[in-house]
Amino acid sequence: MDDQEPGLGLVHLLRGLTVELDLLGAEFAALHHLHPTDLRALIHLLDADRAGITVTPGRLGAQLGINSASATALIDRLERRDLIHRVRDTGDRRRVLLEVEEHAVTLGWSFFGPLISRMVSAAGSYDAAELAVVRRFLVEMGEAVAAERQRMAPSSGTRGGGRRTQAPGGAPAAAGEDGGG
Amino acid sequence: MDDQEPGLGLVHLLRGLTVELDLLGAEFAALHHLHPTDLRALIHLLDADRAGITVTPGRLGAQLGINSASATALIDRLERRDLIHRVRDTGDRRRVLLEVEEHAVTLGWSFFGPLISRMVSAAGSYDAAELAVVRRFLVEMGEAVAAERQRMAPSSGTRGGGRRTQAPGGAPAAAGEDGGG
DNA sequence: GTTATTGTCTCGATGAACGAGAGTCTTGTC
DNA sequence: GACAAGACTCTCGTTCATCGAGACAATAAC
């Protein structure tokens, strides 16, 4: 299966990598008695926190592809573990804002910290031009995936438009950029 | 902000990419009334099929990080949809071999085909040296994740040694999930 | 033969996610 | 101000994937 197509091997490598990352996440979650969804939610909340974006239950549920009832239950779980807390929005009193606790930041770092260290250290052996190539590749792969998602669920963004796991809509859950702190 | 550490931005890009891929998988699964686990199992089975490796329920469950009861239920679901079928191993009659149906291959291609096309086409604009750089990067990232998983759950892999169904451990035994390939 | 091990499946329980809809608040129109 | 429509969150009852424990069958070791 190697390579009539030079890019094909890379695609498979990339897929294998995402599988590994998923498993790492699942193991970490199990280790801390969290469900994979809880960990994904936490990561999203931490990303948003660092980026200065406020997250609401509805928005979180949309990002995770779960419905509002599940989002409520999810937030209940996280709140019960003191990872986040709810705050009623004073501007629009229908809304609830989700704020992460220090504890959650610590937990997040215990997950990503060591991994990021390893990765950054591995990335250290590349020169600027090489890093630029890798960056371009990752960006283009991201665009390919986004385009494919768009094609598959074109109704994205319209609120009741699609089926159950309605495409959360545009923004990639974890904007890659937000500084790693 | 990404600039104190050149590699950090790449790490976040990579993470964002994996999130996108996960979401794509979830959407595809929902579209076909499959659970995410079912899709992951299917991918693993298709990979194994192409590689000429026979998969058993136990092996599949280990790869997916679920226990034997869940693996049985998962296989029941896939079989009920005519995506796979069970065959008793004639050599070791305790074992059951899982064989994928044509239908499953078609379904798998309807998921990965368009995505791979996009990616391969995007990868076409790189020269050999650049592809080599990207490949090296992906391999090293994979190694970093694997190393981190090893650190987190060192007992993984040995069957009797680590208590695989342990509560907190949850999915430890999973040696290397959905084989990429 | 007997015992230990491996591989799969069954059973009942747990809980995450779902659909439907109620309650609360905001916005737009009169 | 009052009223209708819509947005946001939460509650309720149900469904189903996963779990732990263990039954059953076949193999391996003695």
JSON list of N, CA and C in Angstrom, two decimals, chain A residues 57-106:
[
{"chain": "A", "resi": 57, "resn": "PRO", "atom": "N", "xyz": [-23.84, 26.86, 27.67]},
{"chain": "A", "resi": 57, "resn": "PRO", "atom": "CA", "xyz": [-24.21, 25.45, 27.50]},
{"chain": "A", "resi": 57, "resn": "PRO", "atom": "C", "xyz": [-24.60, 25.13, 26.06]},
{"chain": "A", "resi": 58, "resn": "GLY", "atom": "N", "xyz": [-25.37, 26.00, 25.47]},
{"chain": "A", "resi": 58, "resn": "GLY", "atom": "CA", "xyz": [-25.80, 25.74, 24.10]},
{"chain": "A", "resi": 58, "resn": "GLY", "atom": "C", "xyz": [-24.62, 25.66, 23.15]},
{"chain": "A", "resi": 59, "resn": "ARG", "atom": "N", "xyz": [-23.71, 26.60, 23.31]},
{"chain": "A", "resi": 59, "resn": "ARG", "atom": "CA", "xyz": [-22.55, 26.63, 22.43]},
{"chain": "A", "resi": 59, "resn": "ARG", "atom": "C", "xyz": [-21.67, 25.40, 22.64]},
{"chain": "A", "resi": 60, "resn": "LEU", "atom": "N", "xyz": [-21.49, 25.04, 23.88]},
{"chain": "A", "resi": 60, "resn": "LEU", "atom": "CA", "xyz": [-20.67, 23.87, 24.19]},
{"chain": "A", "resi": 60, "resn": "LEU", "atom": "C", "xyz": [-21.28, 22.62, 23.58]},
{"chain": "A", "resi": 61, "resn": "GLY", "atom": "N", "xyz": [-22.59, 22.48, 23.76]},
{"chain": "A", "resi": 61, "resn": "GLY", "atom": "CA", "xyz": [-23.26, 21.31, 23.21]},
{"chain": "A", "resi": 61, "resn": "GLY", "atom": "C", "xyz": [-23.12, 21.25, 21.70]},
{"chain": "A", "resi": 62, "resn": "ALA", "atom": "N", "xyz": [-23.24, 22.39, 21.06]},
{"chain": "A", "resi": 62, "resn": "ALA", "atom": "CA", "xyz": [-23.12, 22.42, 19.60]},
{"chain": "A", "resi": 62, "resn": "ALA", "atom": "C", "xyz": [-21.71, 22.00, 19.19]},
{"chain": "A", "resi": 63, "resn": "GLN", "atom": "N", "xyz": [-20.72, 22.51, 19.88]},
{"chain": "A", "resi": 63, "resn": "GLN", "atom": "CA", "xyz": [-19.34, 22.17, 19.54]},
{"chain": "A", "resi": 63, "resn": "GLN", "atom": "C", "xyz": [-19.07, 20.69, 19.70]},
{"chain": "A", "resi": 64, "resn": "LEU", "atom": "N", "xyz": [-19.73, 20.10, 20.68]},
{"chain": "A", "resi": 64, "resn": "LEU", "atom": "CA", "xyz": [-19.47, 18.69, 20.97]},
{"chain": "A", "resi": 64, "resn": "LEU", "atom": "C", "xyz": [-20.42, 17.77, 20.22]},
{"chain": "A", "resi": 65, "resn": "GLY", "atom": "N", "xyz": [-21.40, 18.36, 19.56]},
{"chain": "A", "resi": 65, "resn": "GLY", "atom": "CA", "xyz": [-22.32, 17.54, 18.81]},
{"chain": "A", "resi": 65, "resn": "GLY", "atom": "C", "xyz": [-23.32, 16.80, 19.67]},
{"chain": "A", "resi": 66, "resn": "ILE", "atom": "N", "xyz": [-23.68, 17.37, 20.80]},
{"chain": "A", "resi": 66, "resn": "ILE", "atom": "CA", "xyz": [-24.70, 16.74, 21.66]},
{"chain": "A", "resi": 66, "resn": "ILE", "atom": "C", "xyz": [-25.87, 17.70, 21.81]},
{"chain": "A", "resi": 67, "resn": "ASN", "atom": "N", "xyz": [-27.01, 17.20, 22.21]},
{"chain": "A", "resi": 67, "resn": "ASN", "atom": "CA", "xyz": [-28.17, 18.07, 22.30]},
{"chain": "A", "resi": 67, "resn": "ASN", "atom": "C", "xyz": [-28.21, 18.79, 23.65]},
{"chain": "A", "resi": 68, "resn": "SER", "atom": "N", "xyz": [-29.22, 19.63, 23.81]},
{"chain": "A", "resi": 68, "resn": "SER", "atom": "CA", "xyz": [-29.21, 20.50, 24.98]},
{"chain": "A", "resi": 68, "resn": "SER", "atom": "C", "xyz": [-29.37, 19.73, 26.28]},
{"chain": "A", "resi": 69, "resn": "ALA", "atom": "N", "xyz": [-30.17, 18.67, 26.25]},
{"chain": "A", "resi": 69, "resn": "ALA", "atom": "CA", "xyz": [-30.34, 17.88, 27.47]},
{"chain": "A", "resi": 69, "resn": "ALA", "atom": "C", "xyz": [-29.02, 17.26, 27.89]},
{"chain": "A", "resi": 70, "resn": "SER", "atom": "N", "xyz": [-28.30, 16.75, 26.91]},
{"chain": "A", "resi": 70, "resn": "SER", "atom": "CA", "xyz": [-27.01, 16.13, 27.21]},
{"chain": "A", "resi": 70, "resn": "SER", "atom": "C", "xyz": [-26.01, 17.18, 27.69]},
{"chain": "A", "resi": 71, "resn": "ALA", "atom": "N", "xyz": [-26.09, 18.35, 27.09]},
{"chain": "A", "resi": 71, "resn": "ALA", "atom": "CA", "xyz": [-25.18, 19.42, 27.49]},
{"chain": "A", "resi": 71, "resn": "ALA", "atom": "C", "xyz": [-25.42, 19.80, 28.95]},
{"chain": "A", "resi": 72, "resn": "THR", "atom": "N", "xyz": [-26.69, 19.88, 29.32]},
{"chain": "A", "resi": 72, "resn": "THR", "atom": "CA", "xyz": [-27.01, 20.19, 30.71]},
{"chain": "A", "resi": 72, "resn": "THR", "atom": "C", "xyz": [-26.43, 19.14, 31.64]},
{"chain": "A", "resi": 73, "resn": "ALA", "atom": "N", "xyz": [-26.63, 17.88, 31.29]},
{"chain": "A", "resi": 73, "resn": "ALA", "atom": "CA", "xyz": [-26.11, 16.79, 32.12]},
{"chain": "A", "resi": 73, "resn": "ALA", "atom": "C", "xyz": [-24.59, 16.84, 32.19]},
{"chain": "A", "resi": 74, "resn": "LEU", "atom": "N", "xyz": [-23.97, 17.13, 31.05]},
{"chain": "A", "resi": 74, "resn": "LEU", "atom": "CA", "xyz": [-22.51, 17.21, 31.01]},
{"chain": "A", "resi": 74, "resn": "LEU", "atom": "C", "xyz": [-22.00, 18.30, 31.94]},
{"chain": "A", "resi": 75, "resn": "ILE", "atom": "N", "xyz": [-22.65, 19.46, 31.86]},
{"chain": "A", "resi": 75, "resn": "ILE", "atom": "CA", "xyz": [-22.23, 20.58, 32.70]},
{"chain": "A", "resi": 75, "resn": "ILE", "atom": "C", "xyz": [-22.47, 20.26, 34.18]},
{"chain": "A", "resi": 76, "resn": "ASP", "atom": "N", "xyz": [-23.56, 19.56, 34.44]},
{"chain": "A", "resi": 76, "resn": "ASP", "atom": "CA", "xyz": [-23.80, 19.13, 35.82]},
{"chain": "A", "resi": 76, "resn": "ASP", "atom": "C", "xyz": [-22.64, 18.28, 36.33]},
{"chain": "A", "resi": 77, "resn": "ARG", "atom": "N", "xyz": [-22.20, 17.36, 35.47]},
{"chain": "A", "resi": 77, "resn": "ARG", "atom": "CA", "xyz": [-21.10, 16.50, 35.90]},
{"chain": "A", "resi": 77, "resn": "ARG", "atom": "C", "xyz": [-19.84, 17.29, 36.18]},
{"chain": "A", "resi": 78, "resn": "LEU", "atom": "N", "xyz": [-19.53, 18.20, 35.26]},
{"chain": "A", "resi": 78, "resn": "LEU", "atom": "CA", "xyz": [-18.30, 18.98, 35.44]},
{"chain": "A", "resi": 78, "resn": "LEU", "atom": "C", "xyz": [-18.40, 19.88, 36.67]},
{"chain": "A", "resi": 79, "resn": "GLU", "atom": "N", "xyz": [-19.59, 20.40, 36.90]},
{"chain": "A", "resi": 79, "resn": "GLU", "atom": "CA", "xyz": [-19.77, 21.28, 38.05]},
{"chain": "A", "resi": 79, "resn": "GLU", "atom": "C", "xyz": [-19.66, 20.47, 39.35]},
{"chain": "A", "resi": 80, "resn": "ARG", "atom": "N", "xyz": [-20.22, 19.27, 39.31]},
{"chain": "A", "resi": 80, "resn": "ARG", "atom": "CA", "xyz": [-20.17, 18.42, 40.50]},
{"chain": "A", "resi": 80, "resn": "ARG", "atom": "C", "xyz": [-18.73, 18.10, 40.88]},
{"chain": "A", "resi": 81, "resn": "ARG", "atom": "N", "xyz": [-17.86, 18.09, 39.87]},
{"chain": "A", "resi": 81, "resn": "ARG", "atom": "CA", "xyz": [-16.45, 17.81, 40.14]},
{"chain": "A", "resi": 81, "resn": "ARG", "atom": "C", "xyz": [-15.66, 19.09, 40.38]},
{"chain": "A", "resi": 82, "resn": "ASP", "atom": "N", "xyz": [-16.35, 20.20, 40.48]},
{"chain": "A", "resi": 82, "resn": "ASP", "atom": "CA", "xyz": [-15.70, 21.49, 40.71]},
{"chain": "A", "resi": 82, "resn": "ASP", "atom": "C", "xyz": [-14.71, 21.86, 39.62]},
{"chain": "A", "resi": 83, "resn": "LEU", "atom": "N", "xyz": [-14.97, 21.41, 38.42]},
{"chain": "A", "resi": 83, "resn": "LEU", "atom": "CA", "xyz": [-14.09, 21.78, 37.32]},
{"chain": "A", "resi": 83, "resn": "LEU", "atom": "C", "xyz": [-14.53, 23.10, 36.69]},
{"chain": "A", "resi": 84, "resn": "ILE", "atom": "N", "xyz": [-15.83, 23.36, 36.75]},
{"chain": "A", "resi": 84, "resn": "ILE", "atom": "CA", "xyz": [-16.37, 24.62, 36.21]},
{"chain": "A", "resi": 84, "resn": "ILE", "atom": "C", "xyz": [-17.49, 25.08, 37.14]},
{"chain": "A", "resi": 85, "resn": "HIS", "atom": "N", "xyz": [-17.98, 26.29, 36.91]},
{"chain": "A", "resi": 85, "resn": "HIS", "atom": "CA", "xyz": [-19.22, 26.68, 37.57]},
{"chain": "A", "resi": 85, "resn": "HIS", "atom": "C", "xyz": [-20.03, 27.57, 36.65]},
{"chain": "A", "resi": 86, "resn": "ARG", "atom": "N", "xyz": [-21.32, 27.56, 36.90]},
{"chain": "A", "resi": 86, "resn": "ARG", "atom": "CA", "xyz": [-22.24, 28.34, 36.08]},
{"chain": "A", "resi": 86, "resn": "ARG", "atom": "C", "xyz": [-22.36, 29.75, 36.64]},
{"chain": "A", "resi": 87, "resn": "VAL", "atom": "N", "xyz": [-22.47, 30.70, 35.73]},
{"chain": "A", "resi": 87, "resn": "VAL", "atom": "CA", "xyz": [-22.73, 32.08, 36.13]},
{"chain": "A", "resi": 87, "resn": "VAL", "atom": "C", "xyz": [-23.80, 32.63, 35.21]},
{"chain": "A", "resi": 88, "resn": "ARG", "atom": "N", "xyz": [-24.84, 33.17, 35.78]},
{"chain": "A", "resi": 88, "resn": "ARG", "atom": "CA", "xyz": [-25.90, 33.74, 34.96]},
{"chain": "A", "resi": 88, "resn": "ARG", "atom": "C", "xyz": [-25.40, 35.01, 34.28]},
{"chain": "A", "resi": 89, "resn": "ASP", "atom": "N", "xyz": [-25.61, 35.10, 32.99]},
{"chain": "A", "resi": 89, "resn": "ASP", "atom": "CA", "xyz": [-25.19, 36.29, 32.24]},
{"chain": "A", "resi": 89, "resn": "ASP", "atom": "C", "xyz": [-26.08, 37.46, 32.65]},
{"chain": "A", "resi": 90, "resn": "THR", "atom": "N", "xyz": [-25.42, 38.53, 33.06]},
{"chain": "A", "resi": 90, "resn": "THR", "atom": "CA", "xyz": [-26.21, 39.69, 33.50]},
{"chain": "A", "resi": 90, "resn": "THR", "atom": "C", "xyz": [-26.77, 40.46, 32.31]},
{"chain": "A", "resi": 91, "resn": "GLY", "atom": "N", "xyz": [-26.09, 40.38, 31.20]},
{"chain": "A", "resi": 91, "resn": "GLY", "atom": "CA", "xyz": [-26.57, 41.10, 30.02]},
{"chain": "A", "resi": 91, "resn": "GLY", "atom": "C", "xyz": [-27.81, 40.45, 29.43]},
{"chain": "A", "resi": 92, "resn": "ASP", "atom": "N", "xyz": [-27.72, 39.20, 29.13]},
{"chain": "A", "resi": 92, "resn": "ASP", "atom": "CA", "xyz": [-28.85, 38.45, 28.59]},
{"chain": "A", "resi": 92, "resn": "ASP", "atom": "C", "xyz": [-29.19, 37.36, 29.61]},
{"chain": "A", "resi": 93, "resn": "ARG", "atom": "N", "xyz": [-30.22, 37.60, 30.36]},
{"chain": "A", "resi": 93, "resn": "ARG", "atom": "CA", "xyz": [-30.46, 36.73, 31.51]},
{"chain": "A", "resi": 93, "resn": "ARG", "atom": "C", "xyz": [-31.03, 35.36, 31.15]},
{"chain": "A", "resi": 94, "resn": "ARG", "atom": "N", "xyz": [-31.18, 35.10, 29.86]},
{"chain": "A", "resi": 94, "resn": "ARG", "atom": "CA", "xyz": [-31.52, 33.72, 29.50]},
{"chain": "A", "resi": 94, "resn": "ARG", "atom": "C", "xyz": [-30.29, 32.83, 29.56]},
{"chain": "A", "resi": 95, "resn": "ARG", "atom": "N", "xyz": [-29.15, 33.46, 29.36]},
{"chain": "A", "resi": 95, "resn": "ARG", "atom": "CA", "xyz": [-27.94, 32.69, 29.16]},
{"chain": "A", "resi": 95, "resn": "ARG", "atom": "C", "xyz": [-27.20, 32.36, 30.45]},
{"chain": "A", "resi": 96, "resn": "VAL", "atom": "N", "xyz": [-26.46, 31.29, 30.39]},
{"chain": "A", "resi": 96, "resn": "VAL", "atom": "CA", "xyz": [-25.59, 30.87, 31.48]},
{"chain": "A", "resi": 96, "resn": "VAL", "atom": "C", "xyz": [-24.18, 30.86, 30.93]},
{"chain": "A", "resi": 97, "resn": "LEU", "atom": "N", "xyz": [-23.26, 31.43, 31.66]},
{"chain": "A", "resi": 97, "resn": "LEU", "atom": "CA", "xyz": [-21.86, 31.40, 31.23]},
{"chain": "A", "resi": 97, "resn": "LEU", "atom": "C", "xyz": [-21.11, 30.35, 32.03]},
{"chain": "A", "resi": 98, "resn": "LEU", "atom": "N", "xyz": [-20.20, 29.69, 31.37]},
{"chain": "A", "resi": 98, "resn": "LEU", "atom": "CA", "xyz": [-19.43, 28.64, 32.02]},
{"chain": "A", "resi": 98, "resn": "LEU", "atom": "C", "xyz": [-18.03, 29.15, 32.31]},
{"chain": "A", "resi": 99, "resn": "GLU", "atom": "N", "xyz": [-17.64, 29.08, 33.56]},
{"chain": "A", "resi": 99, "resn": "GLU", "atom": "CA", "xyz": [-16.30, 29.52, 33.93]},
{"chain": "A", "resi": 99, "resn": "GLU", "atom": "C", "xyz": [-15.52, 28.35, 34.50]},
{"chain": "A", "resi": 100, "resn": "VAL", "atom": "N", "xyz": [-14.28, 28.25, 34.06]},
{"chain": "A", "resi": 100, "resn": "VAL", "atom": "CA", "xyz": [-13.45, 27.14, 34.52]},
{"chain": "A", "resi": 100, "resn": "VAL", "atom": "C", "xyz": [-12.78, 27.49, 35.84]},
{"chain": "A", "resi": 101, "resn": "GLU", "atom": "N", "xyz": [-12.62, 26.48, 36.67]},
{"chain": "A", "resi": 101, "resn": "GLU", "atom": "CA", "xyz": [-11.96, 26.65, 37.95]},
{"chain": "A", "resi": 101, "resn": "GLU", "atom": "C", "xyz": [-10.46, 26.43, 37.78]},
{"chain": "A", "resi": 102, "resn": "GLU", "atom": "N", "xyz": [-9.72, 26.91, 38.74]},
{"chain": "A", "resi": 102, "resn": "GLU", "atom": "CA", "xyz": [-8.27, 26.67, 38.73]},
{"chain": "A", "resi": 102, "resn": "GLU", "atom": "C", "xyz": [-7.96, 25.18, 38.62]},
{"chain": "A", "resi": 103, "resn": "HIS", "atom": "N", "xyz": [-8.73, 24.43, 39.37]},
{"chain": "A", "resi": 103, "resn": "HIS", "atom": "CA", "xyz": [-8.58, 22.98, 39.37]},
{"chain": "A", "resi": 103, "resn": "HIS", "atom": "C", "xyz": [-8.60, 22.41, 37.94]},
{"chain": "A", "resi": 104, "resn": "ALA", "atom": "N", "xyz": [-9.47, 22.95, 37.12]},
{"chain": "A", "resi": 104, "resn": "ALA", "atom": "CA", "xyz": [-9.60, 22.44, 35.76]},
{"chain": "A", "resi": 104, "resn": "ALA", "atom": "C", "xyz": [-8.36, 22.77, 34.94]},
{"chain": "A", "resi": 105, "resn": "VAL", "atom": "N", "xyz": [-7.83, 23.96, 35.15]},
{"chain": "A", "resi": 105, "resn": "VAL", "atom": "CA", "xyz": [-6.62, 24.35, 34.43]},
{"chain": "A", "resi": 105, "resn": "VAL", "atom": "C", "xyz": [-5.48, 23.41, 34.80]},
{"chain": "A", "resi": 106, "resn": "THR", "atom": "N", "xyz": [-5.39, 23.13, 36.08]},
{"chain": "A", "resi": 106, "resn": "THR", "atom": "CA", "xyz": [-4.35, 22.21, 36.54]},
{"chain": "A", "resi": 106, "resn": "THR", "atom": "C", "xyz": [-4.51, 20.84, 35.90]}
]
